[in-house]
CSV table of C-alpha atoms and ligand atoms in Angstrom, one decimal:
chain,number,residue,atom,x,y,z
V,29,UNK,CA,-12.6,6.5,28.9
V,30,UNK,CA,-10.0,6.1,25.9
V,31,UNK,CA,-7.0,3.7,26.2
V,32,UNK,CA,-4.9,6.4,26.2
V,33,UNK,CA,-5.1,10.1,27.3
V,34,UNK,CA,-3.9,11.7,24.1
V,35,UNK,CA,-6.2,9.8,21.6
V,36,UNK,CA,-8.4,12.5,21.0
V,37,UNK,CA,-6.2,15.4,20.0
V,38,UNK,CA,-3.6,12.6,18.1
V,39,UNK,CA,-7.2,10.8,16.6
V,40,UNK,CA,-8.3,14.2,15.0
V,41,UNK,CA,-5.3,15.4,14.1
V,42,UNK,CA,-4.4,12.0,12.6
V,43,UNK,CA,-8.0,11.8,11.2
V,44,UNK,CA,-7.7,15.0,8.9
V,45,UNK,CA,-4.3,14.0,7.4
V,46,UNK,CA,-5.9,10.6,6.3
V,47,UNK,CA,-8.9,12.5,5.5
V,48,UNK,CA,-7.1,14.7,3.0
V,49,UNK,CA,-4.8,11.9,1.5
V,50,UNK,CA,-7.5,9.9,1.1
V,51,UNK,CA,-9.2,12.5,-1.2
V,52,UNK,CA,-5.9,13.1,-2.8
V,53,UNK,CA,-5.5,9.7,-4.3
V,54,UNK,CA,-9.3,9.0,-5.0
V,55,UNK,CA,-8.9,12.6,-7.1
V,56,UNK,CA,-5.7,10.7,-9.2
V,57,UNK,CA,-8.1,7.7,-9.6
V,58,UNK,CA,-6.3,5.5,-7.6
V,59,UNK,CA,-8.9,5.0,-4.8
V,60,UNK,CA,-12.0,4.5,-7.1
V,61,UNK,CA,-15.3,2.9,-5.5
V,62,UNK,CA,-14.4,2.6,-2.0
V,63,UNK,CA,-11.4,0.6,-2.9
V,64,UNK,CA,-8.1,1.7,-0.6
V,65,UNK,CA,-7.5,2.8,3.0
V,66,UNK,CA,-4.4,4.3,4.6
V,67,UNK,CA,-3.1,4.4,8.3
V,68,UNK,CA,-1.0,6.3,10.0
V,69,UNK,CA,0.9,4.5,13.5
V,70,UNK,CA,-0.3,6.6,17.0
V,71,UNK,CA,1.9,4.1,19.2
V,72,UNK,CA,4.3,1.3,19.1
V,73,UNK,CA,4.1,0.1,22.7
V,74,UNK,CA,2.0,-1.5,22.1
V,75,UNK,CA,0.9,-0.9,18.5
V,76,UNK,CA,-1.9,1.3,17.8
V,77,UNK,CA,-2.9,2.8,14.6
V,78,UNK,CA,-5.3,5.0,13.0
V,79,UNK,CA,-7.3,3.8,10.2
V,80,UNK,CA,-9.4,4.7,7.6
V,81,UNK,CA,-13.2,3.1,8.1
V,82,UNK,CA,-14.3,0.1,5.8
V,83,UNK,CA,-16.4,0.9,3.0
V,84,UNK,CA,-16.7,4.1,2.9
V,85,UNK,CA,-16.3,6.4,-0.6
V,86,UNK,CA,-12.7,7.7,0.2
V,87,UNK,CA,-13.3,10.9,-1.4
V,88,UNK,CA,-15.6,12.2,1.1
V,89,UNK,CA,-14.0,10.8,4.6
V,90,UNK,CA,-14.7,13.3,7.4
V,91,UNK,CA,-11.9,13.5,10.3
V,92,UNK,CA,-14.4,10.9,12.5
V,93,UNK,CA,-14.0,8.3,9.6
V,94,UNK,CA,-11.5,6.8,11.6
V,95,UNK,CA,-10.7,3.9,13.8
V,96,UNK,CA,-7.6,2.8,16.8
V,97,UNK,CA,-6.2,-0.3,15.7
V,98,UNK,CA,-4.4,-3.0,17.8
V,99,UNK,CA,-1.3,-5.0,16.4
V,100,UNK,CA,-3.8,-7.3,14.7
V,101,UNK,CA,-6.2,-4.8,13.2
V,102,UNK,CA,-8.8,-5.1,15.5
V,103,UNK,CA,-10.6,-2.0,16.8
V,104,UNK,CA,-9.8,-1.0,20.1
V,105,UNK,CA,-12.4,-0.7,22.8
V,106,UNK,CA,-13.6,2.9,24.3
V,107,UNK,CA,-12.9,4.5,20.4
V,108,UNK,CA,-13.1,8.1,21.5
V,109,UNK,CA,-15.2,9.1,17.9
V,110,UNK,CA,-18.3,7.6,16.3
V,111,UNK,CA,-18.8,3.7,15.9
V,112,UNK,CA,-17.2,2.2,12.7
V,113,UNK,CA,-16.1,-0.3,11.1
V,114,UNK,CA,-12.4,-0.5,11.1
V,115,UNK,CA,-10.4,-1.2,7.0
V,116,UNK,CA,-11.2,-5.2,6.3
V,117,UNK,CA,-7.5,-4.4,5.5
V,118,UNK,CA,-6.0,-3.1,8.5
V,119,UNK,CA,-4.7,-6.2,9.8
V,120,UNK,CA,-2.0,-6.2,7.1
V,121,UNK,CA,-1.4,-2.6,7.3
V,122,UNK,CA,-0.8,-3.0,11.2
V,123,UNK,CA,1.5,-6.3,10.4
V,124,UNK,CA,3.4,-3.9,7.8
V,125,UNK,CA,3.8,-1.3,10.5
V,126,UNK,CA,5.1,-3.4,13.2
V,127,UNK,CA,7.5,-5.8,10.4
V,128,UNK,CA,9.2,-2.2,8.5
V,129,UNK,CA,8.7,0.5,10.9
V,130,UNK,CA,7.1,2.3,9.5
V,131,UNK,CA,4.5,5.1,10.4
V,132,UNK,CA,1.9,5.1,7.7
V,133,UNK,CA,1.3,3.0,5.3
V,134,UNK,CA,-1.0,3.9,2.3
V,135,UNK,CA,-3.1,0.9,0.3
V,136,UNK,CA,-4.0,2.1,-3.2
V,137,UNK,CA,-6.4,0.3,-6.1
V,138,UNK,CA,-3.8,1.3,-9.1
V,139,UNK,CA,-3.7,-0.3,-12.2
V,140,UNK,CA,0.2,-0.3,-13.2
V,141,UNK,CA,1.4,-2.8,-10.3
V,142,UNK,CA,-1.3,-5.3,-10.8
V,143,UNK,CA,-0.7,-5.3,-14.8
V,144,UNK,CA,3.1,-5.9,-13.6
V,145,UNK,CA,2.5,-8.5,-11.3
V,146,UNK,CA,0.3,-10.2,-13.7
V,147,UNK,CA,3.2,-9.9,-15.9
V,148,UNK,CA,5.9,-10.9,-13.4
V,149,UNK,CA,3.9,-12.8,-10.2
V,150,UNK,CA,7.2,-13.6,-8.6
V,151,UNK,CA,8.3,-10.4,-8.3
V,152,UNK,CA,9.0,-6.7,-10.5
V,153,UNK,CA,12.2,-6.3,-10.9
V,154,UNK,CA,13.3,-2.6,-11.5
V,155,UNK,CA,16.6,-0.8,-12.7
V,156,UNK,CA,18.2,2.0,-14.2
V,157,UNK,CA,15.7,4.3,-13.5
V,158,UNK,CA,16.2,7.8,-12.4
V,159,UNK,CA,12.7,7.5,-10.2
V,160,UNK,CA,14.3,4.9,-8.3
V,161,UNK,CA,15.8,7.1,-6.1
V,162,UNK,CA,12.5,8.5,-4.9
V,163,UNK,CA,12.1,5.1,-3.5
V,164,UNK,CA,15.6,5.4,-1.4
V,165,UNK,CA,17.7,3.1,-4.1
V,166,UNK,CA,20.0,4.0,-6.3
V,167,UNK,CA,19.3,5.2,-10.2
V,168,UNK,CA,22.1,2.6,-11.2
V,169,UNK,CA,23.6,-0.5,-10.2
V,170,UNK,CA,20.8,-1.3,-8.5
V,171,UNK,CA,18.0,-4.0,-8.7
V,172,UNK,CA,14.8,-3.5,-6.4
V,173,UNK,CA,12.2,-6.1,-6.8
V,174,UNK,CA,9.0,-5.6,-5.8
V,175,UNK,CA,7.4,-8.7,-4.1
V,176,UNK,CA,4.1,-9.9,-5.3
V,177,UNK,CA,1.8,-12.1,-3.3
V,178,UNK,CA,-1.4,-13.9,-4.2
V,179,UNK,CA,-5.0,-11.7,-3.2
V,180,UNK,CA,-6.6,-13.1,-0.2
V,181,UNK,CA,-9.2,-12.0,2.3
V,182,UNK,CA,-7.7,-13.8,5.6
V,183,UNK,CA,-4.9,-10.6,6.5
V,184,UNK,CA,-2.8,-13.3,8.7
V,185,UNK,CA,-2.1,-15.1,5.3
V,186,UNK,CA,-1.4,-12.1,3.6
V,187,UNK,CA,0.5,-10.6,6.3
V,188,UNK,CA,2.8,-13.9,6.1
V,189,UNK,CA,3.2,-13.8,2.8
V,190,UNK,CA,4.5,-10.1,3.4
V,191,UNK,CA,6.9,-11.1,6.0
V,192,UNK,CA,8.1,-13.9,4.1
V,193,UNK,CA,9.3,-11.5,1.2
V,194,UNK,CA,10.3,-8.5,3.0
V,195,UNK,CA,13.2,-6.3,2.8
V,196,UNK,CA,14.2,-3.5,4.4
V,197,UNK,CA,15.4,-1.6,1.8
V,198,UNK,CA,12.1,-2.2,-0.5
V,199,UNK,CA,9.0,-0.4,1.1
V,200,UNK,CA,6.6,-1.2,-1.4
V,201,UNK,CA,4.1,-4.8,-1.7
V,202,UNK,CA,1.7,-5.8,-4.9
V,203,UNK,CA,-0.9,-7.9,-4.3
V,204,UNK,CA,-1.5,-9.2,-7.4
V,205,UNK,CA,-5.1,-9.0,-8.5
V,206,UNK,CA,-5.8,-6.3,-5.9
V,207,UNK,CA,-3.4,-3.3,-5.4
V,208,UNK,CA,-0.7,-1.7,-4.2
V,209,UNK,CA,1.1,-1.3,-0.4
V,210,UNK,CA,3.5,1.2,-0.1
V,211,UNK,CA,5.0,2.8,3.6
V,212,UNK,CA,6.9,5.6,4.8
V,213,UNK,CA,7.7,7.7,8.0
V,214,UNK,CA,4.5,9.4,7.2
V,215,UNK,CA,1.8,9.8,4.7
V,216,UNK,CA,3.9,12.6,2.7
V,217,UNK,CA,6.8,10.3,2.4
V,218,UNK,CA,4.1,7.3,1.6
V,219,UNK,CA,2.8,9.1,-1.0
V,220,UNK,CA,5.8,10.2,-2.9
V,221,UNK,CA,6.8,6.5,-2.8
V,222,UNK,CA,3.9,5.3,-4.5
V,223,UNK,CA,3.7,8.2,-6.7
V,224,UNK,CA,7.2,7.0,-8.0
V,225,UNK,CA,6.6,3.6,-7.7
V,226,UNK,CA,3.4,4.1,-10.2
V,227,UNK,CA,6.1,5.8,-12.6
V,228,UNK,CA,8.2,2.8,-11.8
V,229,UNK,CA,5.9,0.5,-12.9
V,230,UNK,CA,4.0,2.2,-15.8
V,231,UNK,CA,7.2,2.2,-17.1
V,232,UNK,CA,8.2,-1.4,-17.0
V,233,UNK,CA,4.8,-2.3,-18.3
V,234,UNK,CA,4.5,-0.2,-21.2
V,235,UNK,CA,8.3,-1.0,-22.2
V,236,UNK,CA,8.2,-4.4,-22.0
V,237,UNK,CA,7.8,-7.2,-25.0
V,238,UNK,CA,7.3,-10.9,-25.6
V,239,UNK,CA,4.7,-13.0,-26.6
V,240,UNK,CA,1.7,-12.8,-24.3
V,241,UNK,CA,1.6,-16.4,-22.7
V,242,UNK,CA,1.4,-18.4,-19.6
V,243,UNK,CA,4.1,-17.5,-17.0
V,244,UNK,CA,7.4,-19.9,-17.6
V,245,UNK,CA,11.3,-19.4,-18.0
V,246,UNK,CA,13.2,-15.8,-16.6
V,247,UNK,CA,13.0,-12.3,-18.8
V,248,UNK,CA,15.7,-9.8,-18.7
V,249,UNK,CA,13.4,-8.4,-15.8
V,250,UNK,CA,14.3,-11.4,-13.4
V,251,UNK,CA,11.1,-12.5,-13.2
V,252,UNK,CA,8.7,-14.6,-15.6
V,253,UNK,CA,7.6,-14.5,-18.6
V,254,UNK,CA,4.4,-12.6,-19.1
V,255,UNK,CA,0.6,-14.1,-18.6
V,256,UNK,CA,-2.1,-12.1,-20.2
V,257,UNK,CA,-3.1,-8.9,-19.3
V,258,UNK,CA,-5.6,-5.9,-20.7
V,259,UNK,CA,-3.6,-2.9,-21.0
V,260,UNK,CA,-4.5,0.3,-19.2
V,261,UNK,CA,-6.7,1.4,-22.7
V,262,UNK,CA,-8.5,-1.9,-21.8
V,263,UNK,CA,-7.7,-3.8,-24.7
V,264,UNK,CA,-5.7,-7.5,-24.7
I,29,LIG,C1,-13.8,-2.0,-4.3
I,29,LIG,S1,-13.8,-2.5,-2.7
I,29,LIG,C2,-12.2,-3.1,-2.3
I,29,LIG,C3,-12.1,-3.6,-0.9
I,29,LIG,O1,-12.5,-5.0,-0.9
I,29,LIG,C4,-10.7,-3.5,-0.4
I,29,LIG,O2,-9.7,-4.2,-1.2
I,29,LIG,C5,-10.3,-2.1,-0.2
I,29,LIG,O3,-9.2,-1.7,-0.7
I,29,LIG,C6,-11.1,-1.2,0.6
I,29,LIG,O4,-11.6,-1.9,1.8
I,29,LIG,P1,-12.0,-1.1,3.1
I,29,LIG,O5,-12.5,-2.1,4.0
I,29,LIG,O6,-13.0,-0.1,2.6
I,29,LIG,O7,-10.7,-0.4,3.6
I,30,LIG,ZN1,-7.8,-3.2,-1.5
């Protein structure tokens, strides 16, 4: 018997959207391999999400490629579809849930943030930029810096690190080396975040200069100086 009567029909429901936006990004390249997974919040009391199954090529993800969640990541018992193996990532996504609010959050493997925070490890600083607003903020007179926290594979570290940084107002995390977390209400609003937050930061990296160096004294950007990078053609 499932935890909770309305698993199934929330489950399958909640199954094909992450199904679908799963395919969406790995179509824009930004879920190559296996790499990313997405979840979407099914209760806060207590905490329960939806998400996607570890390892799997997120292109093809069936409805059933699904798992329940606690407020740690861990599967739930009595899972009311198939047996899988929940995200190896899920325990930060749950920790962003329950820190922000939020009811999806969406993990993606694109390059632009990870150039950036290679670039700027303490943090991206953006401004004056009309795509800001698609983020909530403000085109002008505004500064939103995205955190940047070292890779890791223990979630309780990373999700610290998270906390440690976070803002209300900023609903996007780079982990540097990795990817991109980005949240929303729900996987639409998710997704037009990161969509603008991958303008965002295409746009910092491809306009920025300076000598190509170790990371040392504040840029212009508020953050550091850059370390080296390839750029997105691959070349140093
Ligand atoms: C190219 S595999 C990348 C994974 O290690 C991980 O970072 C990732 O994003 C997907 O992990 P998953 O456990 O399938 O949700
Ligand atoms: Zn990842």
């Amino acid at each position: 018997m499932s935890e909770h009567p309305l698993w199934p029909t929330q489950l399958d429901q909640a199954g094909r959207a992450l199904a679908a936006e799963s395919a969406r990004y790995a179509a824009m390249g930004w879920m190559r391999g296996t790499s990313g997974n997405l979840s979407v919040v099914l209760g806060r009391d207590p905490l329960r999400l939806a998400v996607t199954a570890s390892g799997m090529d997120k292109a093809e993800l069936t409805p059933r490629d699904v798992v329940v969640v606690d407020e740690h990541g861990a599967a739930v018992p009595d899972q009311p579809g198939p047996a899988r193996r929940p995200s190896a990532e899920a325990g930060l996504h749950a920790r962003i849930a329950r820190v922000s609010g939020a009811g999806a959050v969406v993990h993606v493997h694109v390059l632009a943030p990870v150039v950036a925070a290679e670039r700027w490890p303490h943090g991206v600083a953006l401004r004056d930029l009309e795509m800001l607003k698609g983020l909530g903020r403000g085109a002008h007179d505004d500064v939103v810096t995205i955190p940047v926290i070292p890779n890791g594979q223990d979630m309780r570290v990373l999700g610290d690190a998270f906390e440690a940084g976070f803002r209300a107002d900023t609903p996007a995390l780079i982990v540097a080396r990795h990817g991109l977390y980005v949240w929303g209400e729900d996987l639409y609003q998710a997704r037009h975040r990161a969509e603008c937050l991958d303008w965002l930061l295409r746009f910092v990296v491809e306009t920025a200069s300076g000598p190509v160096g170790p990371a040392s004294a504040p840029t212009g950007n508020g953050a550091a100086e850059p370390t080296p990078v390839l750029s997105e053609r691959g070349t140093p």
